[in-house]
């Protein structure tokens, strides 16, 4: 079957009615919560599914002045399919960045039970295919799509039956998934968080706590504005795999401490290689966290009555306040977390698992504050694709290049590449 930017040709003119079933998440997505919706970045519109399954949908406006005239008629689509959630964003480029047209997110728990036999279960695959069908419908509404990239991460990397699932996704949902490496996942997380960088700080440590793995990346910004990754480490677990290891009961103090200690043992290897403790103590490295747990901490810290992305994204929380908020979340207990408007039942256990990883970071390194990011891989994909389009539009695209590489500095890349992802992943390697 022919594909157009990863989208099956047979669907390119298909329009959907907007009648989507299931629980759908709005601004409660990254932080949890019991509501569900599709929403646009303006905050004025969402297709909200309430407890009775009814919804009301509106869209935000894209004003003509917001568009780059050279890229005016096209939208971009990105999907981040993780161990726990399926997330879609459709956006249109502006003169300096992009404006989100619509987002969709659904907890699918694709990696449920994967720690048992390294396979995706039939139930998990069916749940995820249903979410991908919704994504397909949303994308069809915003055709033409200038470029798209649909990535899958830890659960699919680990699963022995990933080929079967990918074929199902393409056949039943019209979504062609790309299973990316942990290195590429780390790079995209950094790219997605770059807009939150403090211009006075030249180095950044980005941690992205996923469902099945956790990426920690150290990056440097050069004087000419380019960025290269000095190093990264991928923890072989995330909030879903930790939660399933202690399924059926609240994590005990000993079990929580075990996660902290195991994480710190891996961090010690990273520290031995990169020696960043002193730089962090001197506040020469900005620390950015992106995950559902990080945004939960931000929302609980701000005492929000309901999760609000614009209030949380980009705020800096001091280490003492992070410690206080983590303890507050832990003492809520399962019932309290389920009832909390910024956590909810779907992420009650996952939040505790994520808190253990964050506590490992804040107690291992002398971190003074963490910048909260309600952004990550999806936004990194968008910035990649839009940058490549601008380069080509400016006449610098004589050599055919993949749509999807943000301008990282090539110094020290040593010619290494992640061939599975279509080119040179620009990392710095010590010689």
Short mmCIF file of C-alpha atoms in Angstrom, two decimals:
data_model
loop_
_atom_site.label_atom_id
_atom_site.label_comp_id
_atom_site.label_asym_id
_atom_site.label_seq_id
_atom_site.Cartn_x
_atom_site.Cartn_y
_atom_site.Cartn_z
CA UNK A 1 0.00 0.00 0.00
CA UNK A 2 1.31 3.45 -0.87
CA UNK A 3 1.84 5.86 1.97
CA UNK A 4 2.00 9.63 2.07
CA UNK A 5 4.20 10.87 4.91
CA UNK A 6 3.47 7.62 6.72
CA UNK A 7 -0.29 7.91 6.13
CA UNK A 8 -1.98 5.25 3.95
CA UNK A 9 -3.11 6.77 0.67
CA UNK A 10 -6.57 5.24 0.91
CA UNK A 11 -7.39 7.55 3.83
CA UNK A 12 -6.00 10.80 2.54
CA UNK A 13 -9.42 12.24 1.61
CA UNK A 14 -11.40 10.57 4.36
CA UNK A 15 -13.30 12.82 6.75
CA UNK A 16 -14.60 11.74 10.11
CA UNK A 17 -17.70 12.82 11.96
CA UNK A 18 -16.01 13.47 15.27
CA UNK A 19 -18.08 10.79 17.06
CA UNK A 20 -15.35 9.20 19.11
CA UNK A 21 -15.99 6.78 21.94
CA UNK A 22 -14.07 5.92 25.05
CA UNK A 23 -12.42 7.98 27.71
CA UNK A 24 -10.49 10.88 26.25
CA UNK A 25 -8.16 13.21 28.05
CA UNK A 26 -7.87 16.98 28.07
CA UNK A 27 -5.56 19.09 30.21
CA UNK A 28 -5.72 16.41 32.88
CA UNK A 29 -3.68 14.15 30.60
CA UNK A 30 -0.12 14.65 31.81
CA UNK A 31 -1.15 15.05 35.40
CA UNK A 32 -3.83 12.41 35.47
CA UNK A 33 -7.34 13.30 36.59
CA UNK A 34 -10.66 11.66 35.98
CA UNK A 35 -11.82 13.76 33.04
CA UNK A 36 -11.10 13.05 29.42
CA UNK A 37 -11.10 15.11 26.24
CA UNK A 38 -9.55 16.24 23.03
CA UNK A 39 -8.49 19.83 23.22
CA UNK A 40 -6.71 22.57 21.41
CA UNK A 41 -3.92 24.70 22.81
CA UNK A 42 -6.09 27.79 23.07
CA UNK A 43 -7.96 26.16 25.92
CA UNK A 44 -11.25 27.32 24.42
CA UNK A 45 -12.21 24.08 22.79
CA UNK A 46 -12.36 20.41 23.64
CA UNK A 47 -14.35 17.37 22.83
CA UNK A 48 -15.11 16.50 26.43
CA UNK A 49 -16.42 13.12 27.44
CA UNK A 50 -18.12 13.29 30.81
CA UNK A 51 -19.23 10.50 33.11
CA UNK A 52 -22.31 9.93 30.97
CA UNK A 53 -20.26 9.59 27.80
CA UNK A 54 -21.55 12.85 26.30
CA UNK A 55 -19.28 15.38 24.71
CA UNK A 56 -19.25 18.89 23.37
CA UNK A 57 -16.68 19.88 20.84
CA UNK A 58 -15.28 23.18 19.59
CA UNK A 59 -12.01 24.13 17.98
CA UNK A 60 -9.69 27.03 18.60
CA UNK A 61 -9.03 29.52 15.84
CA UNK A 62 -5.80 29.79 13.91
CA UNK A 63 -5.47 33.44 12.98
CA UNK A 64 -3.97 34.27 9.59
CA UNK A 65 -1.25 36.37 11.17
CA UNK A 66 -0.04 33.38 13.16
CA UNK A 67 0.99 31.43 10.10
CA UNK A 68 4.28 31.56 8.24
CA UNK A 69 3.20 32.61 4.72
CA UNK A 70 5.59 30.10 3.15
CA UNK A 71 4.12 27.21 5.12
CA UNK A 72 0.58 28.48 5.36
CA UNK A 73 -1.52 25.60 4.15
CA UNK A 74 -0.02 22.65 5.98
CA UNK A 75 -0.37 20.89 9.30
CA UNK A 76 2.03 18.51 11.01
CA UNK A 77 1.15 15.44 13.06
CA UNK A 78 3.11 13.55 15.70
CA UNK A 79 2.24 10.50 17.79
CA UNK A 80 4.14 9.33 20.85
CA UNK A 81 3.03 5.80 21.72
CA UNK A 82 4.50 4.87 25.07
CA UNK A 83 4.13 2.04 27.54
CA UNK A 84 1.25 3.81 29.28
CA UNK A 85 -0.24 6.45 26.97
CA UNK A 86 -0.94 7.21 23.34
CA UNK A 87 -0.50 10.91 22.57
CA UNK A 88 -1.20 12.83 19.38
CA UNK A 89 -0.58 16.45 18.50
CA UNK A 90 -1.53 18.28 15.30
CA UNK A 91 0.13 21.66 14.86
CA UNK A 92 0.71 24.35 12.28
CA UNK A 93 3.95 26.33 11.91
CA UNK A 94 4.24 29.99 12.85
CA UNK A 95 7.03 32.41 12.02
CA UNK A 96 9.03 31.39 15.09
CA UNK A 97 7.64 28.07 16.33
CA UNK A 98 4.27 26.33 16.01
CA UNK A 99 0.72 26.61 17.23
CA UNK A 100 -1.04 23.51 18.49
CA UNK A 101 -4.26 22.90 16.57
CA UNK A 102 -5.47 19.88 18.49
CA UNK A 103 -4.22 17.20 20.86
CA UNK A 104 -5.46 13.80 21.91
CA UNK A 105 -4.24 11.54 24.69
CA UNK A 106 -5.48 8.28 26.11
CA UNK A 107 -4.14 5.93 28.76
CA UNK A 108 -3.85 2.60 26.92
CA UNK A 109 -1.31 0.71 29.09
CA UNK A 110 0.17 -0.95 26.03
CA UNK A 111 2.95 -2.39 28.17
CA UNK A 112 0.60 -3.97 30.70
CA UNK A 113 2.09 -7.30 31.80
CA UNK A 114 5.12 -7.00 29.54
CA UNK A 115 7.51 -7.67 32.43
CA UNK A 116 6.13 -11.22 32.61
CA UNK A 117 6.89 -12.55 29.13
CA UNK A 118 8.11 -9.62 27.02
CA UNK A 119 4.97 -9.66 24.89
CA UNK A 120 2.16 -7.20 24.26
CA UNK A 121 -1.08 -8.75 25.46
CA UNK A 122 -4.07 -9.07 23.09
CA UNK A 123 -6.17 -6.82 25.35
CA UNK A 124 -3.48 -4.13 25.49
CA UNK A 125 -3.06 -4.22 21.72
CA UNK A 126 -6.82 -3.89 21.16
CA UNK A 127 -7.03 -0.92 23.54
CA UNK A 128 -4.16 0.76 21.76
CA UNK A 129 -5.50 0.09 18.27
CA UNK A 130 -8.76 1.80 19.28
CA UNK A 131 -6.80 4.86 20.42
CA UNK A 132 -4.78 4.87 17.19
CA UNK A 133 -8.03 4.77 15.19
CA UNK A 134 -9.10 7.94 16.98
CA UNK A 135 -5.72 9.50 16.17
CA UNK A 136 -6.21 8.55 12.53
CA UNK A 137 -9.62 10.22 12.50
CA UNK A 138 -8.27 13.42 14.04
CA UNK A 139 -5.41 13.55 11.54
CA UNK A 140 -7.80 13.08 8.63
CA UNK A 141 -9.76 16.14 9.75
CA UNK A 142 -6.67 18.32 9.39
CA UNK A 143 -5.47 17.21 5.96
CA UNK A 144 -3.31 18.09 4.14
CA UNK A 145 -0.53 16.93 6.44
CA UNK A 146 2.85 18.32 5.40
CA UNK A 147 4.80 15.79 7.44
CA UNK A 148 4.11 13.24 10.13
CA UNK A 149 6.00 10.90 12.40
CA UNK A 150 4.45 8.26 14.62
CA UNK A 151 6.89 6.77 17.12
CA UNK A 152 6.65 3.93 19.62
CA UNK A 153 9.01 3.59 22.55
CA UNK A 154 9.91 1.23 25.41
CA UNK A 155 7.06 -1.29 25.30
CA UNK A 156 7.47 -1.86 21.58
CA UNK A 157 11.26 -2.01 21.86
CA UNK A 158 10.88 -4.77 24.41
CA UNK A 159 8.01 -6.77 22.92
CA UNK A 160 8.76 -9.96 21.00
CA UNK A 161 5.50 -9.58 19.08
CA UNK A 162 6.02 -5.96 18.07
CA UNK A 163 5.96 -6.82 14.35
CA UNK A 164 2.47 -8.29 14.74
CA UNK A 165 1.27 -5.18 16.60
CA UNK A 166 2.82 -2.79 14.06
CA UNK A 167 1.09 -4.65 11.23
CA UNK A 168 -2.24 -4.40 13.10
CA UNK A 169 -1.74 -0.66 13.61
CA UNK A 170 -1.09 -0.13 9.91
CA UNK A 171 -3.90 -2.40 8.71
CA UNK A 172 -6.65 -1.49 11.19
CA UNK A 173 -5.84 2.10 12.16
CA UNK A 174 -3.90 3.37 9.16
CA UNK A 175 -0.96 4.33 11.37
CA UNK A 176 2.57 3.28 10.41
CA UNK A 177 4.59 3.14 13.62
CA UNK A 178 8.32 3.68 13.92
CA UNK A 179 9.93 1.93 16.89
CA UNK A 180 12.71 4.27 18.01
CA UNK A 181 15.80 3.55 20.08
CA UNK A 182 16.28 4.84 23.62
CA UNK A 183 18.92 7.20 22.23
CA UNK A 184 16.49 8.74 19.76
CA UNK A 185 13.84 8.93 22.47
CA UNK A 186 16.25 10.88 24.68
CA UNK A 187 17.16 13.23 21.82
CA UNK A 188 13.53 14.01 21.02
CA UNK A 189 12.80 14.73 24.69
CA UNK A 190 15.64 17.26 24.75
CA UNK A 191 14.46 18.90 21.52
CA UNK A 192 10.93 19.16 22.85
CA UNK A 193 12.11 20.89 26.03
CA UNK A 194 14.51 23.35 24.36
CA UNK A 195 11.99 26.25 24.47
CA UNK A 196 12.16 26.11 28.29
CA UNK A 197 15.93 26.60 28.43
CA UNK A 198 17.27 29.49 30.47
CA UNK A 199 19.36 31.50 28.00
CA UNK A 200 21.90 32.31 30.69
CA UNK A 201 22.65 28.63 31.31
CA UNK A 202 24.54 26.66 28.68
CA UNK A 203 23.94 23.11 29.91
CA UNK A 204 20.76 21.21 30.68
CA UNK A 205 19.88 17.87 32.25
CA UNK A 206 16.56 16.56 30.93
CA UNK A 207 14.85 13.57 32.51
CA UNK A 208 11.82 11.94 30.92
CA UNK A 209 10.06 9.34 33.07
CA UNK A 210 8.13 7.04 30.78
CA UNK A 211 6.01 3.99 31.39
CA UNK A 212 8.64 1.39 30.54
CA UNK A 213 11.91 3.33 30.61
CA UNK A 214 13.37 6.60 31.85
CA UNK A 215 15.71 8.75 29.76
CA UNK A 216 18.23 11.13 31.34
CA UNK A 217 20.12 13.37 28.93
CA UNK A 218 22.89 15.93 29.38
CA UNK A 219 23.04 18.59 26.66
CA UNK A 220 25.04 21.74 25.97
CA UNK A 221 24.06 24.86 24.04
CA UNK A 222 26.86 26.46 22.02
CA UNK A 223 27.39 30.20 21.61
CA UNK A 224 25.86 30.07 18.13
CA UNK A 225 22.69 28.50 19.51
CA UNK A 226 23.24 24.92 18.40
CA UNK A 227 22.78 22.07 20.82
CA UNK A 228 24.57 18.77 21.24
CA UNK A 229 24.04 15.93 23.66
CA UNK A 230 27.04 15.16 25.82
CA UNK A 231 25.61 11.91 27.12
CA UNK A 232 22.52 10.04 28.14
CA UNK A 233 21.46 7.05 30.19
CA UNK A 234 18.31 4.98 29.83
CA UNK A 235 16.92 3.43 32.99
CA UNK A 236 15.35 0.07 32.02
CA UNK A 237 12.14 0.82 33.92
CA UNK A 238 9.42 3.43 34.21
CA UNK A 239 6.24 4.05 36.15
CA UNK A 240 4.25 1.17 34.65
CA UNK A 241 6.92 -1.50 35.07
CA UNK A 242 7.66 -0.34 38.62
CA UNK A 243 3.96 -0.33 39.52
CA UNK A 244 3.43 -3.81 38.11
CA UNK A 245 6.40 -5.14 40.07
CA UNK A 246 4.51 -4.15 43.25
CA UNK A 247 1.01 -4.83 41.93
CA UNK A 248 -1.80 -5.44 44.37
CA UNK A 249 -0.56 -3.27 47.18
CA UNK A 250 0.75 0.18 48.03
CA UNK A 251 4.53 0.35 47.77
CA UNK A 252 6.05 -0.09 51.21
CA UNK A 253 8.78 2.21 52.52
CA UNK A 254 11.32 -0.54 51.86
CA UNK A 255 10.11 -1.10 48.29
CA UNK A 256 10.12 2.64 47.61
CA UNK A 257 13.67 2.88 48.97
CA UNK A 258 14.72 -0.03 46.76
CA UNK A 259 13.64 1.89 43.64
CA UNK A 260 15.50 4.99 44.85
CA UNK A 261 18.68 3.02 45.56
CA UNK A 262 18.61 1.13 42.27
CA UNK A 263 18.15 4.39 40.38
CA UNK A 264 20.98 6.07 42.24
CA UNK A 265 23.33 3.19 41.41
CA UNK A 266 22.74 3.90 37.71
CA UNK A 267 23.10 7.65 38.28
CA UNK A 268 26.47 7.02 39.92
CA UNK A 269 27.75 5.44 36.71
CA UNK A 270 26.54 8.49 34.78
CA UNK A 271 28.21 10.82 37.31
CA UNK A 272 31.48 8.88 37.13
CA UNK A 273 31.53 9.46 33.38
CA UNK A 274 30.36 13.08 33.14
CA UNK A 275 31.29 14.63 36.53
CA UNK A 276 28.37 17.07 36.74
CA UNK A 277 27.78 17.18 40.49
CA UNK A 278 29.79 20.37 41.01
CA UNK A 279 28.23 22.08 37.98
CA UNK A 280 24.75 21.26 39.28
CA UNK A 281 25.68 22.58 42.73
CA UNK A 282 26.89 25.82 41.11
CA UNK A 283 23.61 26.06 39.14
CA UNK A 284 25.52 25.83 35.86
CA UNK A 285 23.18 23.08 34.67
CA UNK A 286 19.43 23.58 34.36
CA UNK A 287 17.37 20.53 35.32
CA UNK A 288 14.15 19.94 33.35
CA UNK A 289 11.69 17.15 34.10
CA UNK A 290 9.05 15.91 31.68
CA UNK A 291 6.55 13.24 32.66
CA UNK A 292 3.11 12.78 34.14
CA UNK A 293 4.66 12.59 37.60
CA UNK A 294 6.52 15.87 37.17
CA UNK A 295 3.38 17.68 36.09
CA UNK A 296 1.44 16.11 38.96
CA UNK A 297 4.01 17.54 41.36
CA UNK A 298 3.67 20.92 39.67
CA UNK A 299 -0.13 20.89 39.90
CA UNK A 300 -0.21 19.71 43.52
CA UNK A 301 2.46 22.26 44.45
CA UNK A 302 0.34 25.05 42.92
CA UNK A 303 -2.80 23.67 44.64
CA UNK A 304 -4.72 23.73 41.37
CA UNK A 305 -8.42 22.79 41.56
CA UNK A 306 -8.02 21.18 38.14
CA UNK A 307 -4.97 20.57 36.00
CA UNK A 308 -4.03 23.58 33.87
CA UNK A 309 -1.19 23.10 31.42
CA UNK A 310 -0.50 26.81 30.98
CA UNK A 311 -0.05 27.18 34.74
CA UNK A 312 2.27 24.20 35.09
CA UNK A 313 4.42 24.12 31.95
CA UNK A 314 7.68 25.99 32.52
CA UNK A 315 7.41 26.66 36.26
CA UNK A 316 10.50 26.10 38.42
CA UNK A 317 10.01 24.31 41.74
CA UNK A 318 12.69 24.38 44.42
CA UNK A 319 14.12 21.11 45.74
CA UNK A 320 12.61 21.63 49.22
CA UNK A 321 9.18 22.22 47.68
CA UNK A 322 9.56 19.11 45.53
CA UNK A 323 10.43 17.07 48.61
CA UNK A 324 7.45 18.53 50.49
CA UNK A 325 5.07 17.83 47.60
CA UNK A 326 6.29 14.25 47.13
CA UNK A 327 5.70 13.57 50.82
CA UNK A 328 2.25 15.14 50.53
CA UNK A 329 1.37 12.86 47.61
CA UNK A 330 2.67 9.79 49.43
CA UNK A 331 0.66 10.54 52.57
CA UNK A 332 -2.57 10.96 50.57
CA UNK A 333 -2.76 7.20 50.22
CA UNK A 334 -4.40 5.42 47.26
CA UNK A 335 -7.88 6.75 48.03
CA UNK A 336 -6.72 10.34 48.41
CA UNK A 337 -4.74 10.23 45.17
CA UNK A 338 -7.68 8.71 43.28
CA UNK A 339 -9.93 11.54 44.46
CA UNK A 340 -7.40 14.30 43.78
CA UNK A 341 -8.48 16.29 40.67
CA UNK A 342 -4.91 16.48 39.37
CA UNK A 343 -4.04 12.80 39.83
CA UNK A 344 -7.05 10.52 39.53
CA UNK A 345 -7.50 6.78 39.60
CA UNK A 346 -5.66 6.07 36.36
CA UNK A 347 -2.38 7.48 37.68
CA UNK A 348 -2.57 6.93 41.43
CA UNK A 349 -0.08 4.06 41.51
CA UNK A 350 2.02 5.42 38.65
CA UNK A 351 2.60 8.71 40.45
CA UNK A 352 4.20 7.00 43.45
CA UNK A 353 6.54 5.07 41.15
CA UNK A 354 7.53 8.31 39.42
CA UNK A 355 8.07 10.06 42.74
CA UNK A 356 10.64 7.40 43.66
CA UNK A 357 12.66 8.18 40.52
CA UNK A 358 12.46 11.94 41.08
CA UNK A 359 13.48 11.54 44.72
CA UNK A 360 16.46 9.49 43.56
CA UNK A 361 17.53 12.40 41.34
CA UNK A 362 17.04 15.17 43.89
CA UNK A 363 18.84 13.30 46.68
CA UNK A 364 21.70 12.07 44.48
CA UNK A 365 22.61 15.40 42.89
CA UNK A 366 22.55 18.80 44.67
CA UNK A 367 19.65 20.03 42.55
CA UNK A 368 18.35 23.44 43.60
CA UNK A 369 15.22 23.43 41.43
CA UNK A 370 13.49 21.55 38.63
CA UNK A 371 11.77 23.16 35.64
CA UNK A 372 8.47 21.39 34.95
CA UNK A 373 7.82 20.54 31.30
CA UNK A 374 4.41 19.56 30.00
CA UNK A 375 6.02 18.74 26.68
CA UNK A 376 8.47 16.21 25.33
CA UNK A 377 8.71 13.71 22.48
CA UNK A 378 5.70 14.95 20.49
CA UNK A 379 6.95 18.52 20.55
CA UNK A 380 10.45 17.34 19.67
CA UNK A 381 9.09 15.58 16.60
CA UNK A 382 7.23 18.72 15.52
CA UNK A 383 10.28 20.96 15.93
CA UNK A 384 12.37 18.45 13.96
CA UNK A 385 9.97 18.29 11.03
CA UNK A 386 9.27 22.01 10.90
CA UNK A 387 12.95 22.89 11.06
CA UNK A 388 13.70 20.54 8.16
CA UNK A 389 10.87 22.11 6.15
CA UNK A 390 12.19 25.61 6.77
CA UNK A 391 15.70 24.58 5.76
CA UNK A 392 14.41 23.11 2.52
CA UNK A 393 12.18 26.13 1.87
CA UNK A 394 15.19 28.42 2.30
CA UNK A 395 17.03 26.60 -0.45
CA UNK A 396 19.39 24.60 1.72
CA UNK A 397 17.79 21.27 1.00
CA UNK A 398 19.78 20.31 -2.10
CA UNK A 399 20.77 17.04 -0.46
CA UNK A 400 17.78 14.86 0.29
CA UNK A 401 17.35 14.63 4.04
CA UNK A 402 14.87 12.99 6.32
CA UNK A 403 12.16 15.22 7.75
CA UNK A 404 13.11 15.03 11.39
CA UNK A 405 16.45 16.32 12.61
CA UNK A 406 16.69 19.43 14.77
CA UNK A 407 19.95 21.43 14.34
CA UNK A 408 22.21 19.68 16.81
CA UNK A 409 25.90 20.51 16.62
CA UNK A 410 27.79 17.86 14.65
CA UNK A 411 31.03 18.29 16.59
CA UNK A 412 32.31 15.07 18.03
CA UNK A 413 29.61 12.93 16.48
CA UNK A 414 32.35 10.57 15.41
CA UNK A 415 30.35 9.47 12.42
CA UNK A 416 28.06 7.37 14.58
CA UNK A 417 24.46 7.18 13.59
CA UNK A 418 21.24 5.55 14.56
CA UNK A 419 20.51 3.97 11.19
CA UNK A 420 17.14 2.69 12.32
CA UNK A 421 16.01 6.28 12.61
CA UNK A 422 17.25 7.58 9.32
CA UNK A 423 20.48 9.42 9.85
CA UNK A 424 23.03 10.91 12.13
CA UNK A 425 21.91 11.40 15.73
CA UNK A 426 24.28 14.15 16.70
CA UNK A 427 25.92 13.29 19.98
CA UNK A 428 29.26 14.31 21.36
CA UNK A 429 31.63 11.44 22.12
CA UNK A 430 34.83 11.78 24.08
CA UNK A 431 37.90 10.57 22.20
#
